[in-house]
PDB file of C-alpha atoms in Angstrom:
ATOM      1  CA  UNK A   1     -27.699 -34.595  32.610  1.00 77.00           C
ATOM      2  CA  UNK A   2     -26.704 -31.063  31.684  1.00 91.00           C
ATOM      3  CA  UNK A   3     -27.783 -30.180  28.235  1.00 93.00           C
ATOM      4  CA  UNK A   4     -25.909 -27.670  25.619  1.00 96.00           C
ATOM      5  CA  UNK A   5     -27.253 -24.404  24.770  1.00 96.00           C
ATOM      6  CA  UNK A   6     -27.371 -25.986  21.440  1.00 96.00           C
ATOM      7  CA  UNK A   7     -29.970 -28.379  22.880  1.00 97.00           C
ATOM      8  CA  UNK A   8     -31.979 -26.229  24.931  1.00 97.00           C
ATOM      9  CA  UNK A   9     -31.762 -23.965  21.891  1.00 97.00           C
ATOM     10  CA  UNK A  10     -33.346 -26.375  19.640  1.00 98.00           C
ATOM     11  CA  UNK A  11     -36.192 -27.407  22.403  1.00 98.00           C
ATOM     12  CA  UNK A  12     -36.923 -23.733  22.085  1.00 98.00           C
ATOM     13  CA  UNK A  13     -37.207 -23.877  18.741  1.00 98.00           C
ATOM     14  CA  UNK A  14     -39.494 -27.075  18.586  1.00 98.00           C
ATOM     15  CA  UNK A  15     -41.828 -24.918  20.887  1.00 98.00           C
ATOM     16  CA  UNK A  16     -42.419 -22.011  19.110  1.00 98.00           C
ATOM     17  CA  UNK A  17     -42.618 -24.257  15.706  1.00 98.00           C
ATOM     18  CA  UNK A  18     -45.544 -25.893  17.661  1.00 98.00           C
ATOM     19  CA  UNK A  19     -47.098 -22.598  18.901  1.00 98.00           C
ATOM     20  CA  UNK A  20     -46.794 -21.287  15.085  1.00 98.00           C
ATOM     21  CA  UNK A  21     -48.837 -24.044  13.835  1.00 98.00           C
ATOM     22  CA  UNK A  22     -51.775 -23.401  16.297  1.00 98.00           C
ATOM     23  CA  UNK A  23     -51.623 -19.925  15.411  1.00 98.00           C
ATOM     24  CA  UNK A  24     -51.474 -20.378  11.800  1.00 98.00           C
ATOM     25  CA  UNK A  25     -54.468 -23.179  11.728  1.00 98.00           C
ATOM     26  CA  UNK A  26     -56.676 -20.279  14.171  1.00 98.00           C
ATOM     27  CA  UNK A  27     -56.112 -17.500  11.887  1.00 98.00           C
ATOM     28  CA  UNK A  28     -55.759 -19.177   8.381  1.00 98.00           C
ATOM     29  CA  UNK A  29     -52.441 -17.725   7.871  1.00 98.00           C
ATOM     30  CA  UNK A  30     -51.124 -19.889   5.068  1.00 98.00           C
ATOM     31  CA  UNK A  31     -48.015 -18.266   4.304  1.00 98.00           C
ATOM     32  CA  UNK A  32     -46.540 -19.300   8.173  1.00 98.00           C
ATOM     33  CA  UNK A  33     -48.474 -22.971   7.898  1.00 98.00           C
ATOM     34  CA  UNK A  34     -46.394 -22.937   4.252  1.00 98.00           C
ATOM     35  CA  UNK A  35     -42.954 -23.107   6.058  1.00 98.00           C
ATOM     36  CA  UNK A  36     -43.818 -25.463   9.013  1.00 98.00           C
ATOM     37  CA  UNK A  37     -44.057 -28.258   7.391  1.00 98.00           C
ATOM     38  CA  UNK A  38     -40.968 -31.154   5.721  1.00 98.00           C
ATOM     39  CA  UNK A  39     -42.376 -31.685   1.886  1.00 98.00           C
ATOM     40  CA  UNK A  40     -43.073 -35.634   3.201  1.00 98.00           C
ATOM     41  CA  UNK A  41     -45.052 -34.978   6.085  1.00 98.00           C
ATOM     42  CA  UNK A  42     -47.571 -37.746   7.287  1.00 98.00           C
ATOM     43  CA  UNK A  43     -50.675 -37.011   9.382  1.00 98.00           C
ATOM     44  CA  UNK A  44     -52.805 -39.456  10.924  1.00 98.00           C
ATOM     45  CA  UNK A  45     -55.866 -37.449  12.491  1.00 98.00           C
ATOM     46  CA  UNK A  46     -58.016 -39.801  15.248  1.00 97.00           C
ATOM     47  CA  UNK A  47     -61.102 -37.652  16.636  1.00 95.00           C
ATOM     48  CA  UNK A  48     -64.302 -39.423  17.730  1.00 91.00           C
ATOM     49  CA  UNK A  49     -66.068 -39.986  14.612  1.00 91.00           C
ATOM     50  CA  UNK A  50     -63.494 -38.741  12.048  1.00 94.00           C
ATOM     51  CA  UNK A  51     -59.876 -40.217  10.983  1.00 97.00           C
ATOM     52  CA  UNK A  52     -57.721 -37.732   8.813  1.00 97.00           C
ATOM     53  CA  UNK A  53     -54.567 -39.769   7.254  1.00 97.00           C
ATOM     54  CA  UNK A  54     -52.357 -38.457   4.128  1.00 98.00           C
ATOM     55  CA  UNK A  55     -49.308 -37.698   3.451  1.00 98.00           C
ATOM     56  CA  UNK A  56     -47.018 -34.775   2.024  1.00 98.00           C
ATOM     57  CA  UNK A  57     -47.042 -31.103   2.197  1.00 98.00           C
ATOM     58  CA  UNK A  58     -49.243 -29.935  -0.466  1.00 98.00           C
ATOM     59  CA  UNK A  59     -51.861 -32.429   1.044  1.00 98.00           C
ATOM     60  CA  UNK A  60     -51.179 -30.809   4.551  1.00 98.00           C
ATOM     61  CA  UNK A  61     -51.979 -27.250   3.238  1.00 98.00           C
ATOM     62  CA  UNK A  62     -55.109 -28.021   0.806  1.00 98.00           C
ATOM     63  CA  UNK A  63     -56.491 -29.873   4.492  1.00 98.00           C
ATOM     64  CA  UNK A  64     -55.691 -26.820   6.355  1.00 98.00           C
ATOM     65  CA  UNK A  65     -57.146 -24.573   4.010  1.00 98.00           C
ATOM     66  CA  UNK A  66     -60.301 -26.128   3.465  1.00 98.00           C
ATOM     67  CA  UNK A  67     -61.290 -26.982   7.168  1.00 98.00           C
ATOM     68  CA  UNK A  68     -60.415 -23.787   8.744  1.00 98.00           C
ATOM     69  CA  UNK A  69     -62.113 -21.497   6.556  1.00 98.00           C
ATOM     70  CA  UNK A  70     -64.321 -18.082   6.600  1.00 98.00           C
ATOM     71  CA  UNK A  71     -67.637 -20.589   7.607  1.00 98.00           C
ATOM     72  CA  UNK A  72     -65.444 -21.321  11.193  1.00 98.00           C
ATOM     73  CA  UNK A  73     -63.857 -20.444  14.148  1.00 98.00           C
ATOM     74  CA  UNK A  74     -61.146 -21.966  15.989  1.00 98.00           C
ATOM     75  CA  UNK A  75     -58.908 -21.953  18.736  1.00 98.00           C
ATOM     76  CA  UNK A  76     -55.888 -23.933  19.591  1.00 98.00           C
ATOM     77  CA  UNK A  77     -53.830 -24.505  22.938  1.00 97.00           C
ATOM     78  CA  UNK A  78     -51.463 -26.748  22.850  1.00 97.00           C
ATOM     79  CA  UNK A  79     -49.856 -27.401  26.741  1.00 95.00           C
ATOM     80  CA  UNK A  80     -47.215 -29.210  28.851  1.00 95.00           C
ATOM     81  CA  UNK A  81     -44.530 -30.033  25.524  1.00 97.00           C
ATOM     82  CA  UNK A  82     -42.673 -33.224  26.298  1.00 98.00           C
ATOM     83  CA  UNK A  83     -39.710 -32.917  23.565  1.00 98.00           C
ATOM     84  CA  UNK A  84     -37.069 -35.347  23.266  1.00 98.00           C
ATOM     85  CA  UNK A  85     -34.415 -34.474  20.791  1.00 98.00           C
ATOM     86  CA  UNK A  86     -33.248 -38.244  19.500  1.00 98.00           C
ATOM     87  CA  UNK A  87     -30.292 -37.048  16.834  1.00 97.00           C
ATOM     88  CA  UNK A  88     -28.805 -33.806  15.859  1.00 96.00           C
ATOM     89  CA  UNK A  89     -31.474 -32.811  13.331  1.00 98.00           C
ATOM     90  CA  UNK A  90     -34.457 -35.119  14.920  1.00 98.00           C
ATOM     91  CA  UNK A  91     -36.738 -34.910  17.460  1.00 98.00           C
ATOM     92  CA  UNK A  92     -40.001 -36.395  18.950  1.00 98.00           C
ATOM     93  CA  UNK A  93     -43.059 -34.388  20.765  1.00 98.00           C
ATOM     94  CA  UNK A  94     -45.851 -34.846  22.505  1.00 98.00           C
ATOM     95  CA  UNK A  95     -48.257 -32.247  23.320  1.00 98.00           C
ATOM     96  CA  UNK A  96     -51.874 -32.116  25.196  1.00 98.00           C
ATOM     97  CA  UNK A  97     -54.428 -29.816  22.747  1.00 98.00           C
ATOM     98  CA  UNK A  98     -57.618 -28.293  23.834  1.00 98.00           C
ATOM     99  CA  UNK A  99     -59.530 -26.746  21.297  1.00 98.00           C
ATOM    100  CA  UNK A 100     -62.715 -25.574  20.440  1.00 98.00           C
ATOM    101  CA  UNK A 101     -63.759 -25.768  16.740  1.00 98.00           C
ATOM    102  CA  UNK A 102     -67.337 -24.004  15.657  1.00 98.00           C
ATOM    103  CA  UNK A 103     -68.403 -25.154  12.645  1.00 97.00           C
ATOM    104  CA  UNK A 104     -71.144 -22.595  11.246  1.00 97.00           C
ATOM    105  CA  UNK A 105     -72.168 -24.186   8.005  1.00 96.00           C
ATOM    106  CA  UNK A 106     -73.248 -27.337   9.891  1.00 95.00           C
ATOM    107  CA  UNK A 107     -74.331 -25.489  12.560  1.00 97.00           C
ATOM    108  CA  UNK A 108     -72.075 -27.174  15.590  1.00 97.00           C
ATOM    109  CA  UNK A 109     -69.779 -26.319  18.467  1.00 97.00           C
ATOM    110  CA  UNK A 110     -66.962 -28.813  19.089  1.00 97.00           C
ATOM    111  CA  UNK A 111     -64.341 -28.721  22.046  1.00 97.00           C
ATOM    112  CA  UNK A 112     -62.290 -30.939  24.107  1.00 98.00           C
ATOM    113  CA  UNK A 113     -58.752 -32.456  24.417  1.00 98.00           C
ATOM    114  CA  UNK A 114     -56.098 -34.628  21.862  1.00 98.00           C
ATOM    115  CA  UNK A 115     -53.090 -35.915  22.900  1.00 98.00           C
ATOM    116  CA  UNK A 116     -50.473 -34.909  19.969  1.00 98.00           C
ATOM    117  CA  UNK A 117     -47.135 -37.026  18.908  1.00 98.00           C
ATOM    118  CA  UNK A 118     -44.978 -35.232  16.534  1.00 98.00           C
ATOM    119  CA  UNK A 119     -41.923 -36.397  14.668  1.00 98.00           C
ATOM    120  CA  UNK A 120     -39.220 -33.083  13.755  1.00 98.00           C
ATOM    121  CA  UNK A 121     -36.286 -33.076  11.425  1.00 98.00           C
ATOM    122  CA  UNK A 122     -34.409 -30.315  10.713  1.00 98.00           C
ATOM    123  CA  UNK A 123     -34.472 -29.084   6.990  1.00 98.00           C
ATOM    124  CA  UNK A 124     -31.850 -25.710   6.375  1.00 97.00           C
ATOM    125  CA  UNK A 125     -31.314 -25.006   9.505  1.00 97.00           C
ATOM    126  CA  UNK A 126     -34.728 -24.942  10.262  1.00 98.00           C
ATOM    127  CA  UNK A 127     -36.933 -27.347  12.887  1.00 98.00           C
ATOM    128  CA  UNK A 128     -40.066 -28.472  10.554  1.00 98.00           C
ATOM    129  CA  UNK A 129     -42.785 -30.487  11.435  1.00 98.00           C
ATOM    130  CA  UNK A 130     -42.208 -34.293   9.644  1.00 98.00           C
ATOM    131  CA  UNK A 131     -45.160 -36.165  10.669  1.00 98.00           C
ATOM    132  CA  UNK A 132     -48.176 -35.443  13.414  1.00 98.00           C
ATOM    133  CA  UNK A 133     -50.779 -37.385  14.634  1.00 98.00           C
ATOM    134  CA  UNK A 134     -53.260 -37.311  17.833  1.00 98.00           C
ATOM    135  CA  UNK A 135     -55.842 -39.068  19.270  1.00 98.00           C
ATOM    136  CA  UNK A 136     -58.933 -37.435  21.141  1.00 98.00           C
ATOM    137  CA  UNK A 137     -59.157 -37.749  24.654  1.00 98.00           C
ATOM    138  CA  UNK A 138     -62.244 -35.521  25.064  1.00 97.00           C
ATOM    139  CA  UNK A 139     -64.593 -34.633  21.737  1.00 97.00           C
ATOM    140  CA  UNK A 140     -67.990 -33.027  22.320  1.00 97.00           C
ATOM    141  CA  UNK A 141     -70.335 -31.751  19.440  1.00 96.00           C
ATOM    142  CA  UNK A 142     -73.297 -29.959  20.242  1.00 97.00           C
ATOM    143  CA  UNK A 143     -75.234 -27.825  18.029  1.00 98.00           C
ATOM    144  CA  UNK A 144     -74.970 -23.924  18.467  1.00 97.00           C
ATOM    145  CA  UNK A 145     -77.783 -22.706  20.518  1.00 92.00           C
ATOM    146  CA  UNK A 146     -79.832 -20.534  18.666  1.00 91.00           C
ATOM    147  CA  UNK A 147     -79.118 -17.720  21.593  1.00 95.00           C
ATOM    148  CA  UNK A 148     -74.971 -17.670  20.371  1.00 94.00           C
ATOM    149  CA  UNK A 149     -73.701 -14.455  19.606  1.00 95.00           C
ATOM    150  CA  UNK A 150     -70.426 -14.140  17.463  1.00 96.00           C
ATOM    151  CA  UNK A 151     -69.099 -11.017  18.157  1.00 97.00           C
ATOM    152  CA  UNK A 152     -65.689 -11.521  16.382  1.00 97.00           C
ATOM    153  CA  UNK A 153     -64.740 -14.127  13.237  1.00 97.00           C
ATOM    154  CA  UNK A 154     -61.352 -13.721  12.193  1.00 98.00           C
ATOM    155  CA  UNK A 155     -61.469 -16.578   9.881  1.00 98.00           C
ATOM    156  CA  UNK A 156     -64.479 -14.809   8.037  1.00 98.00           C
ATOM    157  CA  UNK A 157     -61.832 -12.297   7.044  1.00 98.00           C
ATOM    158  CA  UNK A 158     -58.996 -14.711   6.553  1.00 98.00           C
ATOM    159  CA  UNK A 159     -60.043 -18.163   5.548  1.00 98.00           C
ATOM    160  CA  UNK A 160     -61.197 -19.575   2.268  1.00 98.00           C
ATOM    161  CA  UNK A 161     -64.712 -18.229   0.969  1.00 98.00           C
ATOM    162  CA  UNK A 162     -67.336 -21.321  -0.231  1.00 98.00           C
ATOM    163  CA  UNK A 163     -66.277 -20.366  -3.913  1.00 98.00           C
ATOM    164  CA  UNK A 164     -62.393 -20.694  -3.342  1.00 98.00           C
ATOM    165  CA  UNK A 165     -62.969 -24.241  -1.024  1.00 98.00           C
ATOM    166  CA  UNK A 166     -61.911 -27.626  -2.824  1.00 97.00           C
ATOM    167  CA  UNK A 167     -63.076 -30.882  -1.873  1.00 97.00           C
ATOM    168  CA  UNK A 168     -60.997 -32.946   0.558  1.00 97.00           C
ATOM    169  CA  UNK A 169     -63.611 -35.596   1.845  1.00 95.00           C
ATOM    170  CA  UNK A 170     -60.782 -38.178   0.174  1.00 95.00           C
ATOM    171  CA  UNK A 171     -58.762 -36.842   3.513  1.00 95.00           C
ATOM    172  CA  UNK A 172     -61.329 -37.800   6.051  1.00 96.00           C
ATOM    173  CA  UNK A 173     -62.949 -41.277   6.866  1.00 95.00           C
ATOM    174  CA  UNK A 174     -66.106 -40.497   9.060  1.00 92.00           C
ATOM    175  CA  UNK A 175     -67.692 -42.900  11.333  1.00 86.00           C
ATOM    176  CA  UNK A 176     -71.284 -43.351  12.934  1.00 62.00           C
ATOM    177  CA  UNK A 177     -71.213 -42.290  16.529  1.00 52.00           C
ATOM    178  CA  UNK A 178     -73.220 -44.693  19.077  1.00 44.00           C
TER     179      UNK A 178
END
């Protein structure tokens, strides 16, 4: 079936709203993460031995803020987009992450793979993310060896500083790993 340029428009759109919010989360840019986001947003997080679940925006950006912060580094790739627009102003995606997440307060190095599933409405005549969630298909933690050089830390610059962080363990339920 032949779409419109509307529609292949709007897939477009849904992309780069996606590629935004990996490059936003990577480089603590919270003015871009600000505008990504509908005010009702619901995230449900699953990683090996962590669950992240809330709801709304100003949740969304006091998680952000706090987890990717000047004591990490992070990078984000999210591939193969599988967007279905179900209404005018609606539309359903699911991405495959990888990521790599170093964590250099506690000292550990996690990567691996999450399948994404995103719900997006269109608020003003722009695509927003309404709720996300993903579940982990890969998640390995190891501890960083004490060889590891960092030779570049944008977040350092960019993200929150221990003295600016706020508590947001009410966000995540952690689990014992066997």
């Amino acid at each position: 079936m032949a779409m419109t340029l509307q529609q292949l428009t709007d897939l477009e759109e849904i992309r780069m709203l996606k590629h935004r919010y990996f490059r936003g989360i990577d480089t603590a840019d919270m003015a871009l993460l600000e505008g990504l986001f509908t005010d009702d947003i619901a995230v449900d997080y699953r990683g090996g031995a962590y669950r992240v679940t809330f709801s709304g925006k100003a949740e969304m950006m006091t998680f952000l803020a706090n987890s990717f912060h000047s004591g990490a580094l992070a990078m984000h790739h999210g591939h193969s987009p599988e967007i279905t627009l179900t209404g005018d102003n609606s539309a359903e995606g699911v991405w495959y992450l990888e990521d790599i997440f170093i964590d250099l307060e506690r000292g550990d190095h996690t990567f691996g793979s999450a399948i994404y599933r995103d719900r997006y409405r269109r608020e003003g005549g722009q695509w927003k993310v309404a709720s996300t969630e993903y579940d982990r298909v890969i998640e390995v933690v190891q501890p960083i060896g004490p060889d590891t050089r960092i030779t570049e830390h944008m977040l350092a610059r960019t993200g929150l500083k221990p003295a600016e962080r706020t508590d947001i363990t009410h966000l995540i339920q952690w689990d014992e790993v066997a």
